[in-house]
PDB file of C-alpha atoms and ligand atoms in Angstrom:
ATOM      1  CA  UNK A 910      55.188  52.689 -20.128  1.00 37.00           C
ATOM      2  CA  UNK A 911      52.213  54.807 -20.716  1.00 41.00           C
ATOM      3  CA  UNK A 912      49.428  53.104 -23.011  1.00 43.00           C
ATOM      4  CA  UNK A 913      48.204  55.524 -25.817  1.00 54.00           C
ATOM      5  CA  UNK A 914      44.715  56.907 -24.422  1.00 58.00           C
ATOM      6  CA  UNK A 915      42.041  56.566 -27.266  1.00 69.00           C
ATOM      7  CA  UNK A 916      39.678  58.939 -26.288  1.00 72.00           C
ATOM      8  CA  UNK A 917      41.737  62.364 -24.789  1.00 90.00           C
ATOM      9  CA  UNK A 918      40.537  65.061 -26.744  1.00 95.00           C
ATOM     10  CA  UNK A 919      37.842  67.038 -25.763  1.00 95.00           C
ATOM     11  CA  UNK A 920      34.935  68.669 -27.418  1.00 96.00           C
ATOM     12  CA  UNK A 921      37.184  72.122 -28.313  1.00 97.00           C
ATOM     13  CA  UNK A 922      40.106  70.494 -29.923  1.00 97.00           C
ATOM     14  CA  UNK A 923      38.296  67.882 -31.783  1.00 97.00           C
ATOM     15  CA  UNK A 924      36.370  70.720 -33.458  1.00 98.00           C
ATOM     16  CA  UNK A 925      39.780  72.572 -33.728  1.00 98.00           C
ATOM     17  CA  UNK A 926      41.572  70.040 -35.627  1.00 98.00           C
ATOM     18  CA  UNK A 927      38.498  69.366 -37.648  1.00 98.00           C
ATOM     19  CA  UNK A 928      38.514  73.547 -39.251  1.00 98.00           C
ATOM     20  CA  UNK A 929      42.177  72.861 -39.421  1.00 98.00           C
ATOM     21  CA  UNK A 930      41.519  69.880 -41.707  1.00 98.00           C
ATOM     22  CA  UNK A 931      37.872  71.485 -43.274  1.00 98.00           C
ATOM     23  CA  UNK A 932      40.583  74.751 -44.263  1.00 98.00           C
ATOM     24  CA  UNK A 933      43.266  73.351 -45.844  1.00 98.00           C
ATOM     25  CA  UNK A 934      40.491  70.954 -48.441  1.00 98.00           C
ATOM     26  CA  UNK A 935      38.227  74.342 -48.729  1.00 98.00           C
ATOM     27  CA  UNK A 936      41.606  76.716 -48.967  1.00 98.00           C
ATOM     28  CA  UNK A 937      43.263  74.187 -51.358  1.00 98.00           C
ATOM     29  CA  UNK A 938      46.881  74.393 -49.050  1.00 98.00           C
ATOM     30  CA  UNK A 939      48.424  71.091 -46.721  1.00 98.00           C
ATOM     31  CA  UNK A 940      48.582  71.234 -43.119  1.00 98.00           C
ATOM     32  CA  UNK A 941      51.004  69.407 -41.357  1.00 97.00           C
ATOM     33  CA  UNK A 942      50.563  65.819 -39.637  1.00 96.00           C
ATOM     34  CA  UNK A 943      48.080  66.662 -36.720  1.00 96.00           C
ATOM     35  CA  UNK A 944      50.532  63.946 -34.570  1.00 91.00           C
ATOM     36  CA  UNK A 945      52.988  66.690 -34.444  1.00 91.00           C
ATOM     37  CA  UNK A 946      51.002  68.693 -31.900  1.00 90.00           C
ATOM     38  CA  UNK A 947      48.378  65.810 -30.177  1.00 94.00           C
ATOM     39  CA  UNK A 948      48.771  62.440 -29.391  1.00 92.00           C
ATOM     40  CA  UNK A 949      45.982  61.788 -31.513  1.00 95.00           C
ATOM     41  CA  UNK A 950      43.939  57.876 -30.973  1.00 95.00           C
ATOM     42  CA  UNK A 951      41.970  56.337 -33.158  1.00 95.00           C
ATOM     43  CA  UNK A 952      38.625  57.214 -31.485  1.00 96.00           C
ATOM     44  CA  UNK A 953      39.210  60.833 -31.727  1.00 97.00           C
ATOM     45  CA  UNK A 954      40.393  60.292 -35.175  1.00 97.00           C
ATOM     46  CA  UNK A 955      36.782  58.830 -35.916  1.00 97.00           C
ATOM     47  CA  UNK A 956      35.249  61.969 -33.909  1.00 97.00           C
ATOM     48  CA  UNK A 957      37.481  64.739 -35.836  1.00 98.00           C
ATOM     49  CA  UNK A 958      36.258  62.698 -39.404  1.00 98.00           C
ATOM     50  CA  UNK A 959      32.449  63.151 -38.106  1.00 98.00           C
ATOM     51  CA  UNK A 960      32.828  66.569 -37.224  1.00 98.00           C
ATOM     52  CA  UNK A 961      34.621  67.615 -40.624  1.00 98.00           C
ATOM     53  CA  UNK A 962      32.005  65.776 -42.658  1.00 98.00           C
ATOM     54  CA  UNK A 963      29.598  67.835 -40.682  1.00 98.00           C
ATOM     55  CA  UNK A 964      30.788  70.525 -41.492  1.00 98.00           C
ATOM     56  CA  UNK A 965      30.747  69.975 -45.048  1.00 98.00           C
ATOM     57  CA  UNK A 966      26.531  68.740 -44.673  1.00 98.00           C
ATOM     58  CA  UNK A 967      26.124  71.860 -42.752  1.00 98.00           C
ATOM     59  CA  UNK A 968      27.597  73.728 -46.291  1.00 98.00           C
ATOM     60  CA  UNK A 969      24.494  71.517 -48.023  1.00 98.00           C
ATOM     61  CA  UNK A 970      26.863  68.417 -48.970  1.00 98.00           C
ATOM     62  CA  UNK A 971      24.433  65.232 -48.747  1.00 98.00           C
ATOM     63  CA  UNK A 972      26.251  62.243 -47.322  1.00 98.00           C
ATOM     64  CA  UNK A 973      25.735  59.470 -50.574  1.00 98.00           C
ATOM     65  CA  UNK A 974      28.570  56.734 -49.248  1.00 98.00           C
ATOM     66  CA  UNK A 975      30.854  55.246 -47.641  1.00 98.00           C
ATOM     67  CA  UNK A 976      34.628  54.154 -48.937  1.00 98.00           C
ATOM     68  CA  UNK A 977      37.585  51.807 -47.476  1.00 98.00           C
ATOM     69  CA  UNK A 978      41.185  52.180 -47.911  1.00 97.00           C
ATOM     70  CA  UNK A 979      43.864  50.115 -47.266  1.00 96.00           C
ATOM     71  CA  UNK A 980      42.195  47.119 -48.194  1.00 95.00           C
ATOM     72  CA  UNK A 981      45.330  46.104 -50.563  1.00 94.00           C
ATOM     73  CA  UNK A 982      48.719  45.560 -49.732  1.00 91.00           C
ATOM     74  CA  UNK A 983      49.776  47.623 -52.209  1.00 92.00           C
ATOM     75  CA  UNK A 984      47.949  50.747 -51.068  1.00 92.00           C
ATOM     76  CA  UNK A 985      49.547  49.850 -47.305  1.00 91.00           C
ATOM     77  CA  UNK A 986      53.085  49.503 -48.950  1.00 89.00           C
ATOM     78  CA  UNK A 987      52.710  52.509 -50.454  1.00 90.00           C
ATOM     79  CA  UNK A 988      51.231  54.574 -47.452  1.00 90.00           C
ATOM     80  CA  UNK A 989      52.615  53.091 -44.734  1.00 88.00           C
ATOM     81  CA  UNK A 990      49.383  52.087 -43.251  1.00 87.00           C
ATOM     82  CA  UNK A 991      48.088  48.051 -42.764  1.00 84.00           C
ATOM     83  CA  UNK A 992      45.040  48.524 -41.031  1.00 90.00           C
ATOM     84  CA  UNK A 993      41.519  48.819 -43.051  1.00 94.00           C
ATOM     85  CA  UNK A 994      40.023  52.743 -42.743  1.00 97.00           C
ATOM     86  CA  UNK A 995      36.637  53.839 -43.674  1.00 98.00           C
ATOM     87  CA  UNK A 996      35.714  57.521 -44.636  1.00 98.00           C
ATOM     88  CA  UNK A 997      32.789  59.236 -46.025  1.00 98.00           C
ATOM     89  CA  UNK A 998      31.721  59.787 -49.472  1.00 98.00           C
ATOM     90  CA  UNK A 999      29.487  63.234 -50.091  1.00 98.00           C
ATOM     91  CA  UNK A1000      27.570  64.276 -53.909  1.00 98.00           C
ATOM     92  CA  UNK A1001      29.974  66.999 -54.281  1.00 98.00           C
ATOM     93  CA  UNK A1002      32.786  64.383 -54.564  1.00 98.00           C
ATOM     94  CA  UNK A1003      30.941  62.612 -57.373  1.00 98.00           C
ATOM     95  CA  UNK A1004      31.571  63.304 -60.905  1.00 98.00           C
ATOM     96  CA  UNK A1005      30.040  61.940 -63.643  1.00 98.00           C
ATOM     97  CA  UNK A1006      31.656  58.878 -65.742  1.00 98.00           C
ATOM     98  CA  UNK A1007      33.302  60.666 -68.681  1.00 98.00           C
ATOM     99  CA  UNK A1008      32.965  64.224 -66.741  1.00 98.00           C
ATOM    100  CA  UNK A1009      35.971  67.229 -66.174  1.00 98.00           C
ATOM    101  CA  UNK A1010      37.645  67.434 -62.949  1.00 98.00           C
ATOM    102  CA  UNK A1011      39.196  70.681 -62.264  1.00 98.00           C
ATOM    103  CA  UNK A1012      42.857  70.141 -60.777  1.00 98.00           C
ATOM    104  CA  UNK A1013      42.366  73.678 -59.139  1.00 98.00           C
ATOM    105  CA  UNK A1014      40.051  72.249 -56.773  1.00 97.00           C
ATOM    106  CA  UNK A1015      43.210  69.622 -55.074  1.00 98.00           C
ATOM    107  CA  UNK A1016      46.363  70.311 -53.381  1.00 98.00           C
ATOM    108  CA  UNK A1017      48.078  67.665 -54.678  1.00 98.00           C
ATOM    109  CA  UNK A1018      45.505  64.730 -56.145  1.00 98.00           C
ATOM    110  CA  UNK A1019      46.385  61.065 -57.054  1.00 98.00           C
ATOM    111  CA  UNK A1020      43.837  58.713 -58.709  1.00 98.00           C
ATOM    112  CA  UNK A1021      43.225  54.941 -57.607  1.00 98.00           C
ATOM    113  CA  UNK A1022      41.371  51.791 -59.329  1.00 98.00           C
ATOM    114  CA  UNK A1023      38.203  50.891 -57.282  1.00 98.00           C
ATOM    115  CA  UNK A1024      35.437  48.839 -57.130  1.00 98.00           C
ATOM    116  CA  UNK A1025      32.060  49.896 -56.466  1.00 98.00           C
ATOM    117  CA  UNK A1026      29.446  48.388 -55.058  1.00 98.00           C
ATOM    118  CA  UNK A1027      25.451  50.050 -54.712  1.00 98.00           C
ATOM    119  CA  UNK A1028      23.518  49.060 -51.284  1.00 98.00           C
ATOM    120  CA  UNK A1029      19.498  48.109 -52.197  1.00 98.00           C
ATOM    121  CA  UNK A1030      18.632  48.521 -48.916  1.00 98.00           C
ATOM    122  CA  UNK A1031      19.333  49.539 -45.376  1.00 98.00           C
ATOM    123  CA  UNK A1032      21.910  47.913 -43.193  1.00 98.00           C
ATOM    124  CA  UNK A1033      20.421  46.997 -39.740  1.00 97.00           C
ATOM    125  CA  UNK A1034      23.852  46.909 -37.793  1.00 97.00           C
ATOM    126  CA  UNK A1035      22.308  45.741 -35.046  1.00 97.00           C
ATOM    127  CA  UNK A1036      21.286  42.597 -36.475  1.00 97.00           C
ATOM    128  CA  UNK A1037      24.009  40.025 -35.786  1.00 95.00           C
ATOM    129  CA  UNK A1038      22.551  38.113 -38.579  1.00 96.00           C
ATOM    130  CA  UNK A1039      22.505  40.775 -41.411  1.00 97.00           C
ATOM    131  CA  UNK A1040      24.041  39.176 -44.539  1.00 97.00           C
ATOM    132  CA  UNK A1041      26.008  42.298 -46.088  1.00 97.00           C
ATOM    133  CA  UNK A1042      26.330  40.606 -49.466  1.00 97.00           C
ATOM    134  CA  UNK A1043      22.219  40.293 -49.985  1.00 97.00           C
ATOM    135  CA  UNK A1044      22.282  44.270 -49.411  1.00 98.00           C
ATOM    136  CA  UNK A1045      23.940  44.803 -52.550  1.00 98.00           C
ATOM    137  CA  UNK A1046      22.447  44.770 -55.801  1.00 98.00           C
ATOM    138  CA  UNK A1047      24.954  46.213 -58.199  1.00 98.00           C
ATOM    139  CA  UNK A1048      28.585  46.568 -59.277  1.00 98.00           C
ATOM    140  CA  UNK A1049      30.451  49.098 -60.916  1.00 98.00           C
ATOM    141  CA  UNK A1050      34.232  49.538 -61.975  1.00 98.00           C
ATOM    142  CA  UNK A1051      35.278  53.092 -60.732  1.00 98.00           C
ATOM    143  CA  UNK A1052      38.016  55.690 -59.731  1.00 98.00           C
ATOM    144  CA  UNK A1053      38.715  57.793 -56.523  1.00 98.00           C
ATOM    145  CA  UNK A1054      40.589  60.898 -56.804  1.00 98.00           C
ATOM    146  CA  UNK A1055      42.934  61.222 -52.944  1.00 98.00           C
ATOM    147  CA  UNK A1056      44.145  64.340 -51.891  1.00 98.00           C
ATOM    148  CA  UNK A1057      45.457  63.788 -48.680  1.00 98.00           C
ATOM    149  CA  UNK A1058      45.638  67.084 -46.230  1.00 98.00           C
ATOM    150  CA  UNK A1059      48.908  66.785 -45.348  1.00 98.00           C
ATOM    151  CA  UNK A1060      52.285  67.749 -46.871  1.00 97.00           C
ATOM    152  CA  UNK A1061      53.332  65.372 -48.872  1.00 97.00           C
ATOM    153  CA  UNK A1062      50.846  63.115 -48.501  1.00 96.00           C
ATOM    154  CA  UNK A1063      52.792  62.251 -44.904  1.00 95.00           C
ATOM    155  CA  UNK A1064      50.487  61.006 -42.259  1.00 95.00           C
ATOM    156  CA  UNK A1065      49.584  58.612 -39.564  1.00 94.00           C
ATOM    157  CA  UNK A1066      47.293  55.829 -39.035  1.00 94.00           C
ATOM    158  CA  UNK A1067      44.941  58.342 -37.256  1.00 96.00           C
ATOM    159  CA  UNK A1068      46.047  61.595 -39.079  1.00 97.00           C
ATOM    160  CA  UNK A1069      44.423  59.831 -42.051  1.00 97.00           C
ATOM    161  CA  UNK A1070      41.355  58.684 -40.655  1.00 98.00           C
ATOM    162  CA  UNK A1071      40.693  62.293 -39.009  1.00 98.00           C
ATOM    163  CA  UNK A1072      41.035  63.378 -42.387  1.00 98.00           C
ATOM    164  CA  UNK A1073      38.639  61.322 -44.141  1.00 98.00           C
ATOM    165  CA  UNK A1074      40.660  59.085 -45.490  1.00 98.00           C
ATOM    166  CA  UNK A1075      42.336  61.740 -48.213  1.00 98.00           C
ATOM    167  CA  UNK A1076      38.642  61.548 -49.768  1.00 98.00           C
ATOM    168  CA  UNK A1077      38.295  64.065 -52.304  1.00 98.00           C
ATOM    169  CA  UNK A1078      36.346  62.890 -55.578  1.00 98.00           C
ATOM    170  CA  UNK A1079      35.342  59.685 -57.211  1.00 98.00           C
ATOM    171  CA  UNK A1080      33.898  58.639 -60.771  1.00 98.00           C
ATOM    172  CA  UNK A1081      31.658  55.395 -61.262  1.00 98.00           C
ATOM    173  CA  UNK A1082      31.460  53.353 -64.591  1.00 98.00           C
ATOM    174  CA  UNK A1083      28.448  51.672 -65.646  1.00 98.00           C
ATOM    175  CA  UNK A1084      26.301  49.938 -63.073  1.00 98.00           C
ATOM    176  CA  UNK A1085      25.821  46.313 -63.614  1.00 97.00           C
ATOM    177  CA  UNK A1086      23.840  43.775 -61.474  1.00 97.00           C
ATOM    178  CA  UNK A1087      26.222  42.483 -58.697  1.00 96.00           C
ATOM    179  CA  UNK A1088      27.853  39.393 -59.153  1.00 91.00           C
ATOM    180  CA  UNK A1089      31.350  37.312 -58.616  1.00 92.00           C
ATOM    181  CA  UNK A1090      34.154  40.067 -58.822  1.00 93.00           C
ATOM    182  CA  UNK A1091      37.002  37.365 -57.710  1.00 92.00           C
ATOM    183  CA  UNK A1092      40.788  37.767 -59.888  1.00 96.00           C
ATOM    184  CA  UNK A1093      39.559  40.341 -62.372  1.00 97.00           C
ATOM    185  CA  UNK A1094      42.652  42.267 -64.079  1.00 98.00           C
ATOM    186  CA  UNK A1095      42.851  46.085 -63.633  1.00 98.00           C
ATOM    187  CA  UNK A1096      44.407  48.703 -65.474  1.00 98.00           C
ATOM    188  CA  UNK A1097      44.618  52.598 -64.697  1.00 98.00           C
ATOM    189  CA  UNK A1098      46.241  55.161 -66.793  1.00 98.00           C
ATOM    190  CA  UNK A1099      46.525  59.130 -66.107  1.00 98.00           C
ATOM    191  CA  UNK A1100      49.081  61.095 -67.980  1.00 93.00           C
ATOM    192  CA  UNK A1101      52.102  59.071 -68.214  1.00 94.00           C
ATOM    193  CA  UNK A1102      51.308  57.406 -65.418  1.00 97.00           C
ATOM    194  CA  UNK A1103      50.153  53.644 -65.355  1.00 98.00           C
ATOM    195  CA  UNK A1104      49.691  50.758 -62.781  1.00 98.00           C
ATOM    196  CA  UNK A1105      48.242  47.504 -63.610  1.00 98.00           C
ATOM    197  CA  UNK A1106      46.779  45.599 -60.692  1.00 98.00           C
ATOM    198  CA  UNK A1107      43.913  42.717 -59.810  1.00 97.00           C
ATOM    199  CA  UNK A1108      40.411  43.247 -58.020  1.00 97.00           C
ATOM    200  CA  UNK A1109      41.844  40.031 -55.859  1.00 97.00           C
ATOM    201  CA  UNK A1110      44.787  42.354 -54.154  1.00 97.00           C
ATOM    202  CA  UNK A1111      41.871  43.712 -52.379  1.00 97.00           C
ATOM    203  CA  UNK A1112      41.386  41.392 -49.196  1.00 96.00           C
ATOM    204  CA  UNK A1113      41.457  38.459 -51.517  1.00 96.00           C
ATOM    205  CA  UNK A1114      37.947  38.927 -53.113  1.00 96.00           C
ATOM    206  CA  UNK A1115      36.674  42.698 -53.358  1.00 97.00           C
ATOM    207  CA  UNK A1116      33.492  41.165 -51.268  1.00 97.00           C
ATOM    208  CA  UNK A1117      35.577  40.646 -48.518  1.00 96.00           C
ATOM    209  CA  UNK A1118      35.698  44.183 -47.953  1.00 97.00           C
ATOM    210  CA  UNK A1119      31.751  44.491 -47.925  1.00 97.00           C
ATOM    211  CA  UNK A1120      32.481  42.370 -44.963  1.00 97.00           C
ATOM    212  CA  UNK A1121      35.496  44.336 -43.544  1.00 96.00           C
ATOM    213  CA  UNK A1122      32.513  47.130 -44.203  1.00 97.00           C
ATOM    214  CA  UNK A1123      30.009  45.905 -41.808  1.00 97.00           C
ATOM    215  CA  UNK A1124      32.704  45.354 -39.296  1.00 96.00           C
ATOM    216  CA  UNK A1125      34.026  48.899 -39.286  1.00 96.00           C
ATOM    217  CA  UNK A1126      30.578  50.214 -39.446  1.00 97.00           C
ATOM    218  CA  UNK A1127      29.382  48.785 -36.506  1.00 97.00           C
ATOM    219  CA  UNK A1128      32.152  49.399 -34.477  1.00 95.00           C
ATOM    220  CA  UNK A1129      32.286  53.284 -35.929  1.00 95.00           C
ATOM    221  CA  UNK A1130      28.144  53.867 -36.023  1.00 95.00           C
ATOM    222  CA  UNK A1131      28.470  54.782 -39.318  1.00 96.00           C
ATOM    223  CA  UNK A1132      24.989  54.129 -40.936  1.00 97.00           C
ATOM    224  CA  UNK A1133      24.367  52.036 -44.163  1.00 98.00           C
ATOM    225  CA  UNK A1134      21.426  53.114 -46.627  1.00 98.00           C
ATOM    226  CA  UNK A1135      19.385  52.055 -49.329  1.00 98.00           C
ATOM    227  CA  UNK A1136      21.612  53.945 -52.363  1.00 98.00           C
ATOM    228  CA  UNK A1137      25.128  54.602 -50.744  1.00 98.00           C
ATOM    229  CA  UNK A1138      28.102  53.590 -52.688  1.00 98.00           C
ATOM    230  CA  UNK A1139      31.232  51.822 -51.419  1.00 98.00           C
ATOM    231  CA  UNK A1140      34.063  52.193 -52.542  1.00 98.00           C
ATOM    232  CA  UNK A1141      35.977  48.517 -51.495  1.00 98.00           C
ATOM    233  CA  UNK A1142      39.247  50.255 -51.821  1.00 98.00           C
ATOM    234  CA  UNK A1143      42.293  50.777 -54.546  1.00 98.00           C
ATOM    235  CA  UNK A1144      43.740  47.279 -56.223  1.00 95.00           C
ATOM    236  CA  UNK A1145      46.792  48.756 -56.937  1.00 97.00           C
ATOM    237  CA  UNK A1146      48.971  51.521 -55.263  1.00 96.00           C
ATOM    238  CA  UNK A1147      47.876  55.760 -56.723  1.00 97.00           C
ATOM    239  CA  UNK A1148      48.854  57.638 -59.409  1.00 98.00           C
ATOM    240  CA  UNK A1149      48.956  61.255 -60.154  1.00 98.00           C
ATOM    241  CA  UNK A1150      46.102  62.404 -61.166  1.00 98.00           C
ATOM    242  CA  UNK A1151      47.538  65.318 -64.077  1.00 97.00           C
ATOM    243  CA  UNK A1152      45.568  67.392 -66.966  1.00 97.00           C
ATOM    244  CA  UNK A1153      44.140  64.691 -69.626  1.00 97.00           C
ATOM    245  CA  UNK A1154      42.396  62.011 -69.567  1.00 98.00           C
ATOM    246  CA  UNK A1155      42.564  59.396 -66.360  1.00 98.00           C
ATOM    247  CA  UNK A1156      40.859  55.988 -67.848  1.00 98.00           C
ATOM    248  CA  UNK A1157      41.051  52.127 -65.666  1.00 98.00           C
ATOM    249  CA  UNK A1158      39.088  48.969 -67.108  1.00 98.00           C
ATOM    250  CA  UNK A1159      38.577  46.254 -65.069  1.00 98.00           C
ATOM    251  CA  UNK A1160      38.176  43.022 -67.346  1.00 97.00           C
ATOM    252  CA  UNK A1161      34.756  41.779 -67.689  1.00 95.00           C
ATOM    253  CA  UNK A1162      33.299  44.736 -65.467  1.00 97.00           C
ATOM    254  CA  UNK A1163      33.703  48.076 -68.278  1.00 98.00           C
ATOM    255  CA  UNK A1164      35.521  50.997 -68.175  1.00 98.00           C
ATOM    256  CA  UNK A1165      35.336  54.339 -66.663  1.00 98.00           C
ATOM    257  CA  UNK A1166      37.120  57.946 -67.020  1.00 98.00           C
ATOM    258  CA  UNK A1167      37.753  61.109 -66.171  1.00 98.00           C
ATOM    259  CA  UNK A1168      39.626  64.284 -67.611  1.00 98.00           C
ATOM    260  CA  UNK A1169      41.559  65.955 -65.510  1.00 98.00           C
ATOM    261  CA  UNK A1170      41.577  70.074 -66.540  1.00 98.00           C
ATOM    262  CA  UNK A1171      44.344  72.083 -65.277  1.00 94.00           C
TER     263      UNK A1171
HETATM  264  C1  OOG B2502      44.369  57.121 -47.969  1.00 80.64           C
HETATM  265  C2  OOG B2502      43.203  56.555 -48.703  1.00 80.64           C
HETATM  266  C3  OOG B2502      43.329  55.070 -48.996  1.00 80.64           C
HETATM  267  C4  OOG B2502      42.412  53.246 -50.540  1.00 80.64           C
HETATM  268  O1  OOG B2502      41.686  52.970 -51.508  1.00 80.64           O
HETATM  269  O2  OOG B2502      43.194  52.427 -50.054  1.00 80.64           O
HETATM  270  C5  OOG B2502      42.318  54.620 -49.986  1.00 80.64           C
HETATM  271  C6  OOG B2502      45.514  57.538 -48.876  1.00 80.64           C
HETATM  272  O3  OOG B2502      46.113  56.686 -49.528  1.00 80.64           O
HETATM  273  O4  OOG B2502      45.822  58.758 -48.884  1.00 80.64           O
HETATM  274  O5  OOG B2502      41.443  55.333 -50.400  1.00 80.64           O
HETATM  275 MG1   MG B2503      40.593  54.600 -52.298  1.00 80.64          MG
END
């Protein structure tokens, strides 16, 4: 049996499959699973994701963060997916705590619970003794808005990771100095829509995915700055995200919201 090349794509297709991807976010319309036409690995998956964030820099997006999915069981049950992602967060994907979202901007957007943590300084990920956890000074309950690419919100292991991880927004509560996140409960409401949930579905102890972080980073080259956020990844499977407000607490950490305008 043939093994599943990683690295098949050249330089032409990658950047093919990346405007496919850029056109459907910019054009607001799904595309279709990019594993019905390539037999897409996960290295190329990583190259398309660099290539379509570049092409959002090149439109004068900064690159502000970094986020994780499928760091709870939950969000793999619900997806299909059991292996941890990472994708890119940009300032044109932040909105403020409290701020409007308009819907007009999605295809067809959900909204998670997330933790976020704030790096204090740079991430040598060459050092084999870098201690992640010491790079983090602060903590923030937050939200991040998916809106997968694809129809239906149908993908792969790779489709998902060429397409940034369905990154399309995100909204951070008030930043407090990091400490202990451990079993903290979670509740998320958006329209009718509710999901209750605990920061410990996510690898045990949100700080375990500062750790599945630094893994993924080194392997992926993504850098790690003084500033970024990270999102650790949703608690609790997504909601949709509808006109109204969109609020989740996390006990003991605050509360943060959006309103969604249609
Ligand atoms: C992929 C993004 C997963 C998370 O927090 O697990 C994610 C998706 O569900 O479309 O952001
Ligand atoms: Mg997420």
């Amino acid at each position: 049996m043939a093994s599943k090349a990683s690295k098949t794509l050249n330089g032409n297709e990658i950047e093919a499959l990346a405007i496919r991807l850029d056109e459907a976010q910019t054009g607001v319309h799904d595309t279709l699973s990019l594993a019905d036409d390539v037999d897409l690995g996960i290295d190329d998956a990583y190259r398309i994701q660099e290539v379509l964030v570049g092409r959002r820099q090149e439109r004068g997006e900064s690159l502000v963060g970094v986020k994780l999915g499928f760091t709870s069981k939950a969000k793999m049950a619900q997806m299909g997916v059991s292996d941890v992602i990472v994708g890119r967060l940009t300032d044109a994907m932040c909105v403020e705590d409290g701020g409007e979202l308009d819907l007009h901007r999605f295809i067809h957007p959900k909204i998670e619970p997330e933790i976020a943590y704030r790096l204090s300084q740079d991430v040598d990920l060459d050092d084999p003794t870098v201690d992640i956890e010491s790079c983090v000074d602060a903590v923030a309950p937050a939200m991040e808005i998916i809106d997968s690419r694809y129809r239906d919100f149908r993908f792969t292991y790779t489709d998902v990771v060429a397409d940034n991880t369905s990154a399309a927004a995100y909204v951070i509560g008030p930043w407090r100095p990091v400490r202990p996140v451990g079993d903290l409960a979670v509740r998320l409401a958006a329209g009718d829509a509710s999901v209750t949930g605990s920061t410990a579905a996510i690898l045990d102890d949100p700080v375990n995915a500062l750790h599945a972080l630094l893994d993924m980073s080194r392997r992926r080259r993504i850098p790690l700055r003084a500033g970024d956020v990270v999102l650790a990844g949703a608690a609790t499977a997504a909601i949709p995200l509808t006109a109204g407000l969109a609020e989740c607490e996390i006990d003991g950490l605050g509360r943060v919201t959006v309103k969604g305008i249609a």
